[in-house]
Coordinates of C-alpha atoms in Angstrom, one line a residue:
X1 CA -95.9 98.9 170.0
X2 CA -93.8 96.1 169.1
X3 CA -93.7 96.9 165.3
X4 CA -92.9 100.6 166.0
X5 CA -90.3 98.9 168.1
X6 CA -88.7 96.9 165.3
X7 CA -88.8 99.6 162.6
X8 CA -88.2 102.7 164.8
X9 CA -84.8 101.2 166.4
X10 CA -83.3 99.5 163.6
X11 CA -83.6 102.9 161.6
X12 CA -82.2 105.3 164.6
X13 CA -79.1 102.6 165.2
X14 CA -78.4 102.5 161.5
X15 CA -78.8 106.5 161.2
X16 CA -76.3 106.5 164.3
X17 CA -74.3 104.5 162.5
X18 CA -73.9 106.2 159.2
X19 CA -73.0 109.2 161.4
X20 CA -70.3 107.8 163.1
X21 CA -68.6 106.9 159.7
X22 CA -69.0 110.1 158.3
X23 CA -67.8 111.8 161.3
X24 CA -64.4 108.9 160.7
X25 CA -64.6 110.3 157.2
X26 CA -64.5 114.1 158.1
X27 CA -61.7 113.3 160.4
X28 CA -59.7 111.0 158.1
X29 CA -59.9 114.3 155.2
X30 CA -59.0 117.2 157.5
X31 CA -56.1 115.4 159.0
X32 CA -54.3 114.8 155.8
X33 CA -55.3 117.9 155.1
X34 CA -53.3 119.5 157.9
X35 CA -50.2 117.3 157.2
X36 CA -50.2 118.4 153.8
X37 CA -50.2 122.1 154.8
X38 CA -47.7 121.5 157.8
X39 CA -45.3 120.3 155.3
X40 CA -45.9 122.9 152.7
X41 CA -45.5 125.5 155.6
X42 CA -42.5 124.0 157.1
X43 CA -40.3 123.4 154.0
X44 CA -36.5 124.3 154.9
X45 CA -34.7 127.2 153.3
X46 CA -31.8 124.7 152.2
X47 CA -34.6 122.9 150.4
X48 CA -35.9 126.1 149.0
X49 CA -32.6 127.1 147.4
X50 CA -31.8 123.8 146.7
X51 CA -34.5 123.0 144.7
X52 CA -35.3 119.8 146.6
X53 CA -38.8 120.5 147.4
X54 CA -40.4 117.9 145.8
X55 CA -38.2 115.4 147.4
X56 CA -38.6 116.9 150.8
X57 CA -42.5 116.8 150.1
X58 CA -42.2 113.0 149.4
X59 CA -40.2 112.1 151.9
X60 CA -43.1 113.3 154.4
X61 CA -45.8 110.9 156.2
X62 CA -49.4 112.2 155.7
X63 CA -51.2 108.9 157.0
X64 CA -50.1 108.8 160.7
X65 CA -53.5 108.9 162.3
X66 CA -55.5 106.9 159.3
X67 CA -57.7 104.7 161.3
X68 CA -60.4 102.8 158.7
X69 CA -59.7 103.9 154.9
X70 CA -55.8 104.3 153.4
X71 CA -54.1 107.6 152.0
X72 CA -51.8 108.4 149.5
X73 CA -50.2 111.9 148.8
X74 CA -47.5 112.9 146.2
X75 CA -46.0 116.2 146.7
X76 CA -44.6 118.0 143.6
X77 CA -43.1 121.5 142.8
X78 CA -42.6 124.0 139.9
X79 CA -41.1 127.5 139.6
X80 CA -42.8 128.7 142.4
X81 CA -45.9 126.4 143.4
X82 CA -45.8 123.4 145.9
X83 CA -48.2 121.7 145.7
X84 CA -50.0 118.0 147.3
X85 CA -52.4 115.8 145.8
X86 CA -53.5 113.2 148.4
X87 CA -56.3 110.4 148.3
X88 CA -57.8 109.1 150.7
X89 CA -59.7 105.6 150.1
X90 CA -62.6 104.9 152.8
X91 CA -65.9 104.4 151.4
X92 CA -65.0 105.3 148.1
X93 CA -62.0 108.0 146.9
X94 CA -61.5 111.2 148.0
X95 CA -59.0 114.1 147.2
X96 CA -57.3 115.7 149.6
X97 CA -55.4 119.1 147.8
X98 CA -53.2 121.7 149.0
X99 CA -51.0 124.1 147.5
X100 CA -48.2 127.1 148.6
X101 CA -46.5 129.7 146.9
X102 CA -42.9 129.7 147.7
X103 CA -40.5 132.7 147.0
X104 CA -42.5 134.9 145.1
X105 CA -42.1 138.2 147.6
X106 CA -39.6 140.5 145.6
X107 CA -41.5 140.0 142.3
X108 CA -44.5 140.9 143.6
X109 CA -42.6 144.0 145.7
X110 CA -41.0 144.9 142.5
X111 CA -44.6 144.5 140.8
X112 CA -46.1 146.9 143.7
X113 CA -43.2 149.5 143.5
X114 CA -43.2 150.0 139.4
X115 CA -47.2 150.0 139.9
X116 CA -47.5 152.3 142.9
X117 CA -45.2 155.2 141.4
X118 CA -47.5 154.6 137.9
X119 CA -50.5 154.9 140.3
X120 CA -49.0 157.9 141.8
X121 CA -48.8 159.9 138.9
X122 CA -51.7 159.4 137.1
X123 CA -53.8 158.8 140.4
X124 CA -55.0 162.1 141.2

């Protein structure tokens, strides 16, 4: 009984353990996560037409509720794409990605409407 004792606790307090940081880990990803997308989703229209995105992106705070590891994210923009690449450094590194379209509407509407009268006429 005693050497199940000492072999059976050590391994359930250790597989506790290795829980518990994944679980940090899984947290730690999904929240920069959200910040990135809250910023993408959030961007002002004076930014928009601006074309200050990026700098608006960078001047954002993604690692409020780190607890163990430490983040980094750089927001950047092209024609139409926002995107942020984040890292997140706890037991290794990790990348944290998002990415938004931004004022691509009236192409694609234009797109649909040249498209839909083709479809139109040779759908039937």
């Amino acid at each position: 009984m005693t050497i199940e004792a000492s072999v059976v606790v050590p391994v359930v307090i250790i597989g506790i353990f290795v829980c518990l940081l994944g679980l940090i880990l899984v947290y730690e990803r999904g929240y920069i996560l959200s910040e990135e997308r809250r910023a993408l989703y959030t961007i002002p229209l004076v930014n928009i037409r601006n074309k200050e995105v990026e700098a608006y992106l960078n001047s954002q705070d993604y690692t409020k509720a780190v607890v163990l590891g430490s983040a980094e994210v750089v927001g950047s923009s092209s024609s139409n794409k926002a995107t942020c690449e984040g890292s997140l450094h706890l037991f290794g590194s990790s990348e944290v990605d998002a990415e938004r379209e931004i004022d691509v509407r009236m192409e694609r509407l234009r797109r649909w409407q040249f498209y839909g009268d083709t479809y139109e006429k040779y759908g039937d």
